[in-house]
XYZ file of C-alpha atoms in Angstrom:
495
model
C -17.054 3.486 -43.620
C -13.323 3.707 -44.106
C -11.643 0.807 -45.844
C -13.752 -2.332 -45.699
C -10.839 -4.464 -44.485
C -8.970 -1.636 -42.744
C -9.639 -2.882 -39.218
C -8.006 -6.175 -40.197
C -5.002 -4.627 -41.938
C -4.010 -1.757 -39.666
C -3.175 -1.561 -35.992
C -4.165 1.284 -33.699
C -1.470 3.978 -33.713
C -0.762 6.123 -30.668
C 0.117 9.774 -31.161
C 3.831 10.532 -30.854
C 4.945 12.282 -27.680
C 8.119 13.921 -26.440
C 10.119 11.722 -24.041
C 9.456 12.302 -20.330
C 12.934 13.623 -19.406
C 12.649 16.330 -22.058
C 9.031 17.376 -21.547
C 9.576 17.809 -17.812
C 11.748 20.812 -18.672
C 8.808 22.888 -19.946
C 5.056 23.443 -19.755
C 4.267 23.185 -23.457
C 2.128 20.500 -25.060
C 4.199 17.434 -25.893
C 1.727 15.246 -27.838
C 1.874 15.597 -31.636
C -1.115 15.129 -33.897
C -1.040 12.400 -36.536
C 0.308 13.098 -40.001
C -2.163 13.114 -42.905
C -1.101 9.608 -43.916
C -1.295 8.269 -40.358
C -4.716 9.822 -39.779
C -5.994 8.416 -43.085
C -4.805 4.955 -42.103
C -6.427 5.228 -38.683
C -9.670 6.404 -40.302
C -9.516 3.306 -42.484
C -9.914 1.167 -39.349
C -13.471 2.462 -38.816
C -15.856 -0.402 -39.570
C -19.213 -0.278 -41.299
C -20.621 -1.617 -38.036
C -24.275 -0.847 -38.706
C -24.987 0.858 -35.378
C -22.194 3.306 -34.514
C -22.140 3.061 -30.727
C -19.292 5.582 -30.721
C -21.847 8.310 -31.449
C -23.997 7.399 -28.449
C -20.869 7.095 -26.289
C -19.958 10.675 -27.224
C -21.866 13.276 -25.163
C -22.028 15.725 -28.099
C -23.009 12.876 -30.463
C -20.157 13.535 -32.885
C -20.802 12.020 -36.314
C -17.671 9.940 -35.926
C -17.959 7.357 -38.739
C -18.535 10.101 -41.296
C -15.450 12.138 -40.473
C -13.354 9.008 -40.078
C -14.328 8.076 -43.633
C -13.704 11.601 -44.920
C -10.203 11.643 -43.417
C -9.510 8.227 -44.940
C -10.506 9.630 -48.353
C -8.552 12.872 -47.843
C -11.518 15.265 -47.717
C -10.250 17.179 -44.699
C -12.345 20.305 -45.195
C -15.630 18.399 -45.168
C -14.349 16.337 -42.229
C -13.809 19.601 -40.336
C -17.306 20.846 -41.192
C -18.792 17.548 -40.022
C -16.815 17.721 -36.786
C -17.847 21.325 -36.144
C -21.516 20.511 -36.779
C -21.726 18.894 -33.326
C -18.726 20.291 -31.445
C -17.808 23.972 -31.201
C -14.326 23.334 -29.797
C -12.787 20.040 -30.962
C -9.301 21.335 -30.142
C -10.350 21.218 -26.468
C -11.862 17.735 -26.546
C -9.163 16.429 -28.901
C -6.653 17.165 -26.151
C -8.349 16.646 -22.776
C -11.384 14.420 -23.361
C -11.015 10.856 -21.954
C -12.734 9.614 -25.132
C -15.822 7.670 -23.997
C -16.477 7.267 -27.729
C -13.518 4.905 -27.970
C -14.813 2.780 -25.087
C -18.064 2.430 -27.074
C -16.337 1.615 -30.390
C -17.474 -1.727 -31.817
C -13.844 -2.707 -32.396
C -13.294 -2.363 -28.659
C -15.301 -5.536 -28.018
C -12.308 -7.731 -28.834
C -9.608 -5.448 -30.219
C -8.133 -1.970 -29.934
C -10.738 0.725 -30.702
C -10.409 3.219 -33.513
C -8.205 6.136 -32.449
C -11.126 8.554 -32.624
C -9.609 11.189 -30.371
C -6.345 11.282 -32.347
C -8.254 11.713 -35.623
C -10.318 14.538 -34.112
C -7.078 16.166 -32.912
C -5.616 15.920 -36.428
C -8.733 17.334 -38.121
C -9.017 20.476 -36.032
C -5.283 21.180 -36.016
C -5.250 20.917 -39.809
C -8.283 23.183 -39.968
C -6.465 25.922 -38.066
C -3.255 25.393 -40.036
C -5.110 25.738 -43.361
C -7.112 28.788 -42.260
C -10.458 27.006 -42.545
C -11.716 27.982 -39.079
C -13.360 31.348 -39.643
C -15.898 33.527 -37.811
C -19.545 32.814 -38.625
C -21.389 36.063 -37.885
C -25.176 35.936 -38.131
C -26.937 37.068 -41.294
C -29.417 39.067 -39.193
C -29.810 40.345 -35.642
C -32.811 39.456 -33.486
C -32.685 42.445 -31.176
C -32.602 40.120 -28.162
C -29.787 40.103 -25.602
C -28.400 37.326 -23.409
C -25.971 37.400 -20.486
C -23.839 34.296 -20.006
C -22.295 34.008 -16.540
C -19.130 31.904 -16.684
C -16.732 31.437 -19.594
C -15.759 27.777 -19.342
C -16.570 25.355 -22.177
C -20.313 25.401 -21.382
C -20.456 29.200 -21.371
C -18.333 29.551 -24.490
C -20.389 26.989 -26.439
C -23.666 28.550 -25.329
C -22.472 32.069 -26.177
C -21.189 31.098 -29.613
C -24.404 29.322 -30.585
C -26.589 32.210 -29.398
C -24.428 34.780 -31.201
C -24.681 32.798 -34.421
C -28.472 32.791 -33.971
C -28.355 36.600 -34.047
C -28.612 37.507 -30.378
C -26.455 40.083 -28.610
C -24.387 38.017 -26.161
C -22.248 39.254 -23.271
C -20.123 36.800 -21.292
C -19.244 37.672 -17.690
C -16.164 36.019 -16.159
C -14.942 36.632 -12.611
C -11.330 35.737 -13.444
C -8.930 37.924 -15.383
C -9.017 35.778 -18.515
C -11.643 33.823 -20.441
C -11.766 30.037 -20.215
C -12.937 29.083 -16.724
C -11.481 25.777 -15.569
C -10.030 25.251 -19.050
C -7.851 28.287 -18.393
C -6.984 27.818 -14.728
C -7.751 24.171 -13.995
C -5.949 22.353 -16.820
C -2.145 22.629 -17.030
C -0.610 24.088 -20.171
C 1.265 20.871 -20.884
C -2.119 19.237 -21.504
C -3.667 22.162 -23.369
C -1.928 25.416 -24.228
C -4.111 28.456 -23.663
C -3.551 29.827 -27.162
C -6.335 27.454 -28.212
C -8.757 29.377 -25.991
C -7.423 32.753 -27.129
C -8.016 32.172 -30.813
C -11.563 30.912 -30.131
C -12.199 34.093 -28.156
C -10.999 36.116 -31.174
C -13.335 34.141 -33.421
C -16.281 34.676 -31.066
C -15.574 38.410 -30.766
C -15.678 38.614 -34.555
C -19.072 36.883 -34.367
C -20.328 39.573 -31.986
C -19.772 38.104 -28.517
C -18.698 40.632 -25.877
C -16.455 39.387 -23.052
C -16.250 41.112 -19.679
C -13.533 39.725 -17.421
C -12.841 40.449 -13.774
C -16.585 40.767 -13.061
C -18.249 38.721 -10.337
C -21.999 38.263 -10.661
C -23.565 38.227 -7.199
C -24.794 40.247 -4.277
C -23.015 43.358 -3.062
C -20.474 42.580 -0.377
C -19.688 39.071 -1.626
C -16.755 40.122 -3.787
C -14.328 40.286 -0.838
C -14.995 36.636 -0.069
C -14.386 35.377 -3.596
C -11.009 33.710 -4.099
C -10.243 34.865 -7.633
C -9.121 37.907 -9.590
C -12.459 39.714 -9.842
C -12.173 43.502 -9.632
C -15.843 44.440 -9.567
C -19.295 42.934 -9.222
C -22.667 43.217 -10.909
C -25.957 42.287 -9.287
C -28.357 39.660 -10.652
C -31.096 42.289 -10.595
C -29.100 44.463 -12.999
C -28.546 41.563 -15.408
C -32.217 40.612 -15.328
C -33.123 44.228 -16.027
C -30.678 44.722 -18.907
C -30.883 41.325 -20.648
C -33.732 39.270 -22.074
C -32.249 36.049 -20.672
C -29.441 35.012 -18.324
C -27.539 31.720 -18.537
C -25.546 30.431 -15.561
C -22.623 28.291 -16.744
C -20.099 28.503 -13.919
C -17.933 25.531 -13.048
C -18.152 23.178 -10.070
C -15.640 25.054 -7.944
C -16.460 23.905 -4.407
C -13.742 21.314 -3.678
C -14.241 18.333 -1.402
C -12.404 18.949 1.875
C -10.786 16.517 4.303
C -11.450 17.611 7.919
C -8.787 15.587 9.743
C -6.289 16.562 12.487
C -3.604 18.872 11.093
C -5.773 20.214 8.272
C -4.827 23.766 9.341
C -1.085 23.229 8.851
C 0.801 25.298 6.289
C 1.417 23.346 3.111
C -1.991 21.624 2.989
C -3.908 22.990 0.006
C -6.692 22.304 -2.433
C -5.511 21.424 -5.943
C -7.233 24.528 -7.252
C -5.121 26.680 -4.972
C -2.033 25.131 -6.556
C -2.734 24.618 -10.279
C -4.049 28.070 -11.343
C -0.978 29.881 -10.031
C 1.335 27.883 -12.295
C -0.941 28.619 -15.249
C -0.656 32.334 -14.484
C 3.135 32.080 -14.329
C 3.194 30.323 -17.704
C 0.989 33.122 -19.050
C 3.668 35.622 -18.028
C 2.059 37.006 -14.878
C 4.041 37.895 -11.785
C 2.672 35.760 -8.948
C 3.558 36.473 -5.336
C 3.349 33.658 -2.820
C 3.118 30.907 -5.418
C 2.655 27.428 -3.951
C 5.651 25.450 -5.210
C 6.581 21.780 -5.047
C 10.271 22.486 -5.635
C 12.448 20.285 -3.408
C 9.452 19.050 -1.413
C 7.881 15.679 -0.687
C 4.482 16.039 -2.336
C 1.460 13.899 -1.510
C -1.586 14.151 -3.785
C -4.836 12.848 -2.307
C -7.227 11.774 -5.053
C -6.667 9.528 -8.051
C -8.551 11.343 -10.803
C -7.554 13.769 -13.547
C -7.038 16.704 -11.183
C -4.711 14.584 -9.084
C -2.809 13.610 -12.214
C -2.472 17.296 -13.136
C -1.004 17.961 -9.684
C 1.500 15.157 -10.251
C 2.649 16.531 -13.614
C 2.926 20.086 -12.317
C 4.814 19.006 -9.187
C 7.352 17.076 -11.254
C 7.908 20.070 -13.528
C 8.478 22.285 -10.512
C 11.197 19.895 -9.299
C 9.527 18.010 -6.451
C 11.749 15.779 -4.333
C 9.141 13.001 -4.462
C 5.527 12.662 -5.562
C 3.068 10.183 -4.061
C -0.590 9.825 -4.994
C -3.177 8.172 -2.742
C -6.622 6.917 -3.738
C -9.156 5.690 -1.180
C -10.793 3.235 -3.611
C -9.243 -0.192 -4.361
C -6.867 -0.514 -7.300
C -8.960 -1.204 -10.413
C -8.138 -4.052 -12.816
C -5.610 -3.393 -15.573
C -8.068 -4.705 -18.152
C -11.846 -4.526 -17.940
C -14.171 -7.411 -18.736
C -15.333 -6.046 -22.072
C -18.202 -8.509 -22.451
C -19.716 -7.025 -19.286
C -18.866 -3.342 -19.678
C -18.986 -2.557 -23.411
C -20.197 -0.074 -24.699
C -20.128 1.760 -21.361
C -17.204 3.551 -19.742
C -15.231 0.868 -17.876
C -13.563 1.090 -14.493
C -9.957 0.070 -15.089
C -6.441 1.167 -14.210
C -5.529 4.298 -16.138
C -1.963 5.579 -16.238
C -1.634 9.152 -17.440
C 1.384 10.798 -19.033
C 1.986 12.559 -15.696
C 2.183 9.215 -13.890
C 4.700 8.023 -16.458
C 6.884 11.035 -15.631
C 7.362 9.852 -12.046
C 4.929 9.065 -9.251
C 4.362 6.486 -6.531
C 0.707 5.431 -6.558
C -1.157 3.617 -3.812
C -4.771 2.513 -3.481
C -7.221 1.720 -0.670
C -5.519 4.328 1.527
C -7.260 6.723 3.896
C -5.687 9.854 5.334
C -6.070 10.033 9.120
C -4.243 13.300 9.715
C -1.153 15.437 9.293
C 1.794 16.227 11.547
C 3.718 19.474 11.533
C 6.835 21.135 12.878
C 7.160 23.869 15.494
C 6.484 26.551 12.868
C 3.186 25.017 11.803
C 4.425 23.524 8.527
C 3.169 20.111 7.487
C 5.916 17.470 7.656
C 4.167 14.088 7.592
C 0.926 12.446 6.555
C -0.628 9.708 8.690
C -2.272 7.060 6.505
C -3.949 3.687 6.966
C -5.124 0.822 4.778
C -8.838 0.327 4.211
C -11.079 -2.442 2.951
C -14.438 -2.039 1.294
C -17.070 -4.334 2.792
C -20.767 -4.684 2.106
C -22.973 -3.336 4.873
C -25.645 -5.924 5.585
C -28.205 -3.366 6.741
C -28.007 -0.948 3.822
C -26.492 -3.183 1.141
C -23.951 -0.467 0.323
C -20.184 -0.778 0.317
C -18.605 0.625 3.471
C -14.992 1.652 4.093
C -13.393 -0.181 7.032
C -9.907 0.600 8.324
C -7.546 -2.371 8.496
C -6.402 -2.747 12.138
C -2.700 -2.066 12.662
C -2.174 -0.720 9.150
C -1.367 2.872 10.111
C 1.890 4.429 8.874
C 3.486 7.818 8.207
C 4.935 9.270 5.028
C 7.043 12.452 4.689
C 4.928 15.283 3.317
C 6.011 18.915 2.855
C 3.165 19.712 0.455
C -0.252 18.032 0.466
C -2.729 18.637 -2.354
C -6.425 17.722 -2.129
C -7.723 16.501 -5.492
C -10.805 14.607 -4.377
C -13.293 16.187 -6.743
C -15.805 18.990 -6.450
C -19.080 18.867 -4.581
C -21.037 21.774 -6.094
C -20.838 24.994 -8.116
C -20.191 28.363 -6.504
C -23.125 28.754 -4.109
C -22.975 32.596 -3.936
C -24.032 32.867 -7.582
C -27.029 30.543 -7.257
C -28.025 32.087 -3.938
C -27.792 35.591 -5.361
C -30.239 34.711 -8.140
C -32.459 32.749 -5.747
C -32.314 29.680 -7.972
C -33.713 26.456 -6.519
C -31.028 23.804 -5.979
C -31.105 20.022 -6.073
C -29.848 17.732 -3.330
C -26.243 18.140 -4.477
C -26.308 21.940 -4.483
C -26.562 22.298 -8.278
C -29.050 24.513 -10.067
C -32.303 22.638 -10.465
C -33.172 22.537 -14.167
C -34.368 19.715 -16.410
C -33.199 18.822 -19.903
C -36.414 17.476 -21.448
C -39.690 18.958 -22.592
C -40.873 22.537 -22.415
C -38.668 24.832 -20.382
C -35.587 22.613 -20.497
C -32.478 24.147 -18.890
C -34.753 26.764 -17.285
C -34.327 27.345 -13.552
C -36.979 28.245 -11.008
C -36.307 31.947 -11.695
C -37.955 33.417 -14.831
C -35.503 34.253 -17.644
C -32.654 32.382 -15.887
C -31.196 29.192 -17.379
C -28.374 26.908 -16.211
C -26.021 24.520 -18.008
C -22.775 22.621 -17.569
C -21.299 21.990 -14.133
C -23.667 24.601 -12.703
C -26.566 22.275 -13.530
C -25.169 18.729 -13.571
C -22.206 19.008 -11.215
C -18.568 18.155 -11.862
C -18.195 16.562 -15.268
C -16.192 16.446 -18.500
C -15.377 19.237 -20.947
C -17.335 17.387 -23.626
C -20.425 17.278 -21.387
C -20.064 21.020 -20.774
C -19.998 21.695 -24.522
C -23.087 19.524 -25.032
C -24.990 21.306 -22.276
C -23.960 24.732 -23.543
C -25.174 23.916 -27.054
C -28.474 22.450 -25.904
C -29.081 25.295 -23.476
C -28.475 27.788 -26.292
C -31.243 26.142 -28.288
C -33.576 26.295 -25.268
C -32.814 30.005 -24.772
C -33.315 30.690 -28.477
C -36.723 28.978 -28.335
C -37.606 30.983 -25.231
C -36.716 34.273 -26.924
C -38.016 33.584 -30.430
C -40.682 30.897 -30.005
C -38.719 28.484 -32.193
C -35.080 27.684 -32.967
C -33.022 26.501 -35.898
C -30.029 25.733 -33.673
C -29.092 22.037 -33.508
C -29.939 20.130 -30.347
């Protein structure tokens, strides 16, 4: 694969990016894809390693060595077809995926891995530029109909696969635009929403019908839903009108922090903050937008959502941005002999962190203090240590005595992950849930992705809990095959 000696001759090349001072002035993407020559050279680094662990590290099992080799040899159109054979939306993953494939790359044992994500980014961007990404309507219709509830990456992948199999597919989305958490959870500077829009156009040409502003649940629940839904439809109606229903909503129940001062103004979940900026970028008029402008911002949570809050706060002109993580600071470099080919725990600095942020680890939040008007003004924090509990054998958080301190905070954003999907949807269908509140559905054997309710399937975050975009695409594709088998008795869709 690639050039036999390429991994010895060429170094890993990072994608070019606009300098931080300039990109902070806008919300557009600032990372550029590789040129044809650069991508070819990076593809040349792919080794003929015998067992391509990159493929097993990739949740959608991308055929990575093949399209690396094709890019090296300049056969971009076949590289695109190979990429699309396992991934419906490589422009999504090529921008926001953390690239577990690169952690599993054989070169990563003692060198820099192949820049798989950057090559994927280059392939799909070239495909759109050359007009190679076209609708693939089915040759025949089956006469079967499927309702997909939720239009995130799992729902979109599932809907596209089922439409291409010849089924009539309708996607229901409670928000005003298609895309789920891709649309309203990921800032535009990481992924512009035009990428979603043109996929929607492609899917409509393939026969998919999209219905936005529709909440699927019981009557009377709509008033309690924090979104832009205008009307609701009952599960009973969907089950009556469609031959199968697939639940693909996102994990939208955020983890809360019930400490003194939680009720103060200016303490918000990340998903109360991020979607509003996305709507502004889309050209909507937003009243009461939560803004970081001129404020001391504290982000609680060290993951990707926290990083997105950091980048958005800096673009809004925050006075200061601080990010706390309750876990200890991870090592800057993992012990590859112990972790490869698995995803390692190590210090990761995002582009948003590079733009300006104070980061601190092993910090717990004890409470918030406010002013006379009920606005948050300070966060009370303390240092913690993680010690092994002798009784249970598990690691336990212990506060360090005398380590308490205060930090100015005019805006506090909770980015501590999500605990479960939207319960009203699962409850409305009467679907059995697992111990974490997700839809209970297996992925192996007969009836995979099927819930406890006949004709109802579940995939993505709705089934497995909070996860990556690439996992959502995998689940959507596999669930589509399971639904196709359920409706037709057999399926030609790929697993």
